[in-house]
Coordinates of C-alpha atoms in Angstrom, one line a residue:
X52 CA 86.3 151.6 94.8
X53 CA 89.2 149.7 96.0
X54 CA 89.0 145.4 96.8
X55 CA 90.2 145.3 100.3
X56 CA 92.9 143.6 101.3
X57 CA 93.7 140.0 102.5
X58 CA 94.0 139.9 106.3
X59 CA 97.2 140.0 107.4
X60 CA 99.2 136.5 107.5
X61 CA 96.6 134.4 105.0
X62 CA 98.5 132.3 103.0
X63 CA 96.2 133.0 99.4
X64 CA 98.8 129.8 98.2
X65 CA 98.2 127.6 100.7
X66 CA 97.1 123.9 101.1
X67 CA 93.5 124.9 102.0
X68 CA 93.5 127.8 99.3
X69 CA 94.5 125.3 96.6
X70 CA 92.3 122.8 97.7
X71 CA 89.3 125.1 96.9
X72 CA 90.8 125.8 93.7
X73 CA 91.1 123.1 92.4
X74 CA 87.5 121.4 93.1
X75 CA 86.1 118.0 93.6
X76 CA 88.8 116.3 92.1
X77 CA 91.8 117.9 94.5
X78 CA 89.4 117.2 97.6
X79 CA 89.3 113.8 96.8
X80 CA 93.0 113.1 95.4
X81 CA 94.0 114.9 99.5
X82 CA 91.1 112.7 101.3
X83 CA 92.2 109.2 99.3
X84 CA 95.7 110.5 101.0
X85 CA 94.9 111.2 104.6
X86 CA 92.9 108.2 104.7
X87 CA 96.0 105.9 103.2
X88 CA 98.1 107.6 105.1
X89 CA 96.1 106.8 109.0
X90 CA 95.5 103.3 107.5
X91 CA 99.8 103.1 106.8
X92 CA 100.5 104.4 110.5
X93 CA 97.3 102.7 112.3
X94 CA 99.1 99.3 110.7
X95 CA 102.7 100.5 111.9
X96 CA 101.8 100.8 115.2
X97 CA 99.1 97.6 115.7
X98 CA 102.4 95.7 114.5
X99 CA 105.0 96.9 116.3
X100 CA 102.4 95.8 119.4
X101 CA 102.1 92.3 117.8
X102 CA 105.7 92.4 117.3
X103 CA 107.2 93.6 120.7
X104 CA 104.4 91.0 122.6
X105 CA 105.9 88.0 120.2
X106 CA 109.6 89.1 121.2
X107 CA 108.5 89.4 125.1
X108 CA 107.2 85.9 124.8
X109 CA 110.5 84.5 123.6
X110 CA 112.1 85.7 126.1
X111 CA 110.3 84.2 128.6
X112 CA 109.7 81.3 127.0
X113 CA 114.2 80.9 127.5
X114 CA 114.2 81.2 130.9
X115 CA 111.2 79.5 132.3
X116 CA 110.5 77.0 129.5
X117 CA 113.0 75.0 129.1
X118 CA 113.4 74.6 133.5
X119 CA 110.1 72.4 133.3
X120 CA 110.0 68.6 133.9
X121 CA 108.1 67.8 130.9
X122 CA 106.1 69.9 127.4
X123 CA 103.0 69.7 129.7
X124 CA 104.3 71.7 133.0
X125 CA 106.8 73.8 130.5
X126 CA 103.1 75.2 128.5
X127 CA 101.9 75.8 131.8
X128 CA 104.1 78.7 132.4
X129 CA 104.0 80.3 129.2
X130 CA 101.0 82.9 128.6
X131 CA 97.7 81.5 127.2
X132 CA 97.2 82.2 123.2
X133 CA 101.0 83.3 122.9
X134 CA 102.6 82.1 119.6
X135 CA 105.2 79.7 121.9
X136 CA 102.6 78.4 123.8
X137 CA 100.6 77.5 120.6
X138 CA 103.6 75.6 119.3
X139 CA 103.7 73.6 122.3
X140 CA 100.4 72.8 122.4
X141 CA 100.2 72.0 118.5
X142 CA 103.7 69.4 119.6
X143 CA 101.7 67.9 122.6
X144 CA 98.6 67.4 119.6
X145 CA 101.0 65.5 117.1
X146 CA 102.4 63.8 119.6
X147 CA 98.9 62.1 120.6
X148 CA 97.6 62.0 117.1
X149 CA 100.3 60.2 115.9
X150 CA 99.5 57.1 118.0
X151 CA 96.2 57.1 116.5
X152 CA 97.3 56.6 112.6
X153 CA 96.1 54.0 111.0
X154 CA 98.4 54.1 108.6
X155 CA 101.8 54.1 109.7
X156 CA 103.7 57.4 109.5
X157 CA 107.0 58.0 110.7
X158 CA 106.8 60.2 113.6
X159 CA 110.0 62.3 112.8
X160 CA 108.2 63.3 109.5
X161 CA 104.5 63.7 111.4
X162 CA 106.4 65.6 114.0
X163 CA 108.2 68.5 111.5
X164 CA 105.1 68.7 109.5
X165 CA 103.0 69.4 112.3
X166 CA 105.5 72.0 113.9
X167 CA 105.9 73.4 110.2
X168 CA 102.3 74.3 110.1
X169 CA 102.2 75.6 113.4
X170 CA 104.9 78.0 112.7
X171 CA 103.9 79.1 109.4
X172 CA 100.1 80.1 110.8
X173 CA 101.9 82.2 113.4
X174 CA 104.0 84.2 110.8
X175 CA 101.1 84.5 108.2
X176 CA 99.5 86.1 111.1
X177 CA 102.0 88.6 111.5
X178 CA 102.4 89.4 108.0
X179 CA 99.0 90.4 107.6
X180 CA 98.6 94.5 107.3
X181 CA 102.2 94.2 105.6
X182 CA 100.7 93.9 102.0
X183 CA 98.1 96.9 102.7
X184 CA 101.8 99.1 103.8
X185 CA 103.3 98.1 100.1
X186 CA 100.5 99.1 98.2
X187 CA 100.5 102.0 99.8
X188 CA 104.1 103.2 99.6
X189 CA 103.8 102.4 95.7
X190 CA 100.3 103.8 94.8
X191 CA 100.3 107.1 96.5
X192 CA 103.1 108.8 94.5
X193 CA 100.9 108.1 91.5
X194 CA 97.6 109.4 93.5
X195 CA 99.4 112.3 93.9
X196 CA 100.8 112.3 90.3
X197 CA 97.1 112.4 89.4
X198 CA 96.3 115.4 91.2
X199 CA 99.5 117.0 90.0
X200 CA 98.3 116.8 86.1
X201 CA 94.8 118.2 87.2
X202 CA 96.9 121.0 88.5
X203 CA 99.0 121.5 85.4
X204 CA 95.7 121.2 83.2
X205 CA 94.0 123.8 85.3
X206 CA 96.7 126.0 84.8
X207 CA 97.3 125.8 81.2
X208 CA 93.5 126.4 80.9
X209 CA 94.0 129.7 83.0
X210 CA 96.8 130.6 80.7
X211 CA 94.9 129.9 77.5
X212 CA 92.1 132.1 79.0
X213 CA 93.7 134.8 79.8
X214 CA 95.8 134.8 76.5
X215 CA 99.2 135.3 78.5
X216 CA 101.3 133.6 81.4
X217 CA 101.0 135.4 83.7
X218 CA 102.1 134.7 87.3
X219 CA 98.5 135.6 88.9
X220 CA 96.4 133.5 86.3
X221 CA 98.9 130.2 87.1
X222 CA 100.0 130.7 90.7
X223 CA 97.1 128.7 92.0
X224 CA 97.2 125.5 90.2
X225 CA 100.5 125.4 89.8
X226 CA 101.2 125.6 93.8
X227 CA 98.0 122.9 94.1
X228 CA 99.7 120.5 91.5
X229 CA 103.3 120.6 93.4
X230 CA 101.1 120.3 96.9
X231 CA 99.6 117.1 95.5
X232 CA 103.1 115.9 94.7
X233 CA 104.6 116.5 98.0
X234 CA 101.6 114.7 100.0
X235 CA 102.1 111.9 97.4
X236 CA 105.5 111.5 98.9
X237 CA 104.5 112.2 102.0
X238 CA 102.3 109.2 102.4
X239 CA 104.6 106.7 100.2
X240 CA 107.9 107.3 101.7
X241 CA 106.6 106.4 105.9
X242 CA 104.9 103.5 104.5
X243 CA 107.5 101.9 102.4
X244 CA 109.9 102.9 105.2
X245 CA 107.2 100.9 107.7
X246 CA 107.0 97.7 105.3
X247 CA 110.7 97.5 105.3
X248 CA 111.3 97.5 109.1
X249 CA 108.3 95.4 110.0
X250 CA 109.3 92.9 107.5
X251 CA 113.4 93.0 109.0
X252 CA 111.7 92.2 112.1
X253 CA 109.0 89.4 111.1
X254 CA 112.3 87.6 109.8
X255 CA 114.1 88.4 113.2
X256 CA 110.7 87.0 115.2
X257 CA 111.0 83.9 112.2
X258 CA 114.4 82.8 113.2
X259 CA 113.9 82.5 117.0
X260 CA 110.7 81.0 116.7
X261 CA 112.2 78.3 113.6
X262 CA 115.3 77.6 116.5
X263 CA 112.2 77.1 119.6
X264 CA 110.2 74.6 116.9
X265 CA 113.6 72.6 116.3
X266 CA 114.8 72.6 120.3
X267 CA 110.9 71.4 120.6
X268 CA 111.3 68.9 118.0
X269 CA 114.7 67.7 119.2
X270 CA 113.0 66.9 122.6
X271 CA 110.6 65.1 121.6
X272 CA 112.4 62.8 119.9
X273 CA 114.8 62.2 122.0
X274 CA 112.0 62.0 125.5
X275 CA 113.3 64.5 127.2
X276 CA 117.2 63.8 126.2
X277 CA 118.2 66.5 124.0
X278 CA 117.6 70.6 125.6
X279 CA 118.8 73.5 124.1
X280 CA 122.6 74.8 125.3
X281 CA 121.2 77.5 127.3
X282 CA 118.7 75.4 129.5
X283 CA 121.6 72.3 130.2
X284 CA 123.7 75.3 131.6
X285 CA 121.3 76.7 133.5
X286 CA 120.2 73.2 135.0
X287 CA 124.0 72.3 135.7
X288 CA 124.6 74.2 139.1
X289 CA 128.1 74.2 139.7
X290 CA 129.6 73.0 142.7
X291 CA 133.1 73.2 144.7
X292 CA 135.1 69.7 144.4
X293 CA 135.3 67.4 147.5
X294 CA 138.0 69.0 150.1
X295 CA 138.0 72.2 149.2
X296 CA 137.3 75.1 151.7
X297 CA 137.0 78.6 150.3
X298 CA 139.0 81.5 151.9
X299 CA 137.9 85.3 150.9
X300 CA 136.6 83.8 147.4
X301 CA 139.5 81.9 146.7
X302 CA 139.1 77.8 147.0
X303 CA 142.3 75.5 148.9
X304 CA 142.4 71.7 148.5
X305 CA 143.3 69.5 151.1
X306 CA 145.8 67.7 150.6
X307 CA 144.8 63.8 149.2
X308 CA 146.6 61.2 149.8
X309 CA 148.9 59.4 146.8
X310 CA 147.9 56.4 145.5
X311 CA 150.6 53.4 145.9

């Protein structure tokens, strides 16, 4: 009597074929995995959120911030528990705090501190996740590893078996051991590629935030004197010179008299 035949178009080599082979120990090499890897792209894409909202708030904060009469009206506009606004607010704190020293301080000093600490909160916040994504894209490959010399074992246990090396007897956890190498790669290779891009732009996000703390800073001290470039040219509305009348864009002076 004859075994029947596999169904046509089932893999016997497959992932879910060498899974079965190879037991406990492969089932939980591939779930450690899977799980990794949803945690790796869950974090990618929760930051990139964070990220992008941060990056919209900058923008804004550029062309509406900076057009206010004072810190108070300029907060105003920006959205409630964004990372600008929380600078602003953490300034306006310092500001009023430092009045009420009783030992004397320097307020340039109190002022960059304060601003320092408010800055350095925000980006801790958006590093957090990161470290999870590192120790993922350099753990897995070895997770994998692990399953691969379960594989190899299990084979060389077939072959000692059987007494010869034959293609049938090592097939199966030979093709489980290179499977567990590939999904090793598979989940460390994303995540290390996710750690390095978040982290490009966390220093991005660093740098405009560190040039809004110091343009913060700068007003302050000076009252209300010193504004970033961008907002003094905006203010300045430019205007056409006495006796001038324009003609099809162009602008003609009248003629002024010469001085004797």
């Amino acid at each position: 009597m004859t075994t029947p035949a596999a169904p046509a178009g089932e893999n016997p080599y497959g992932l879910m074929a060498a899974l079965e082979q190879g037991g406990a120990i492969a089932w939980a090499v591939f779930i450690i995995l899977v799980v990794m890897s949803a945690a790796s792209w869950y974090i990618l894409f929760v930051k990139l959120f964070e990220q992008q909202k941060i990056i919209n708030q900058g923008k804004r904060a550029r062309t509406t911030f900076w057009q206010s009469a004072n810190l108070r009206e300029g907060a105003a506009k920006l959205e409630k528990n964004s990372a600008y606004r929380q600078i602003v607010d953490d300034a306006v704190v310092a500001q009023e705090q430092h009045s009420k020293l009783t030992d004397p301080i320097d307020q340039h000093d109190w002022m960059l501190g304060s601003l320092a600490r408010s800055q350095g909160a925000i980006q801790s916040k958006l590093s957090t996740g990161l470290a999870l994504l590192a120790t993922v894209g350099s753990v897995s490959p070895f997770i994998g590893l692990f399953g691969t010399v379960i594989g190899i074992y299990r084979a060389l246990i077939k072959i000692g078996a059987a007494g010869q090396a034959s293609i049938d007897a090592v097939a199966g956890p030979v093709g489980e051991a290179l499977i567990m190498t590939a999904l090793g790669l598979a989940v460390a290779v994303p995540a290390v590629m996710a750690y390095n891009w978040l982290q490009r732009r966390n220093k991005a996000i660093a740098e405009e935030m560190a040039r809004f703390t110091n343009d913060i800073h700068g007003y302050m001290m000076s009252n209300g004197s010193v504004k970033p470039m961008t907002a003094t040219r905006s203010a300045a509305k430019p205007t056409a010179p006495a006796g001038t009348v324009a003609t099809g864009g162009a602008t003609t002076g009248a003629a002024s008299p010469k001085k004797l």
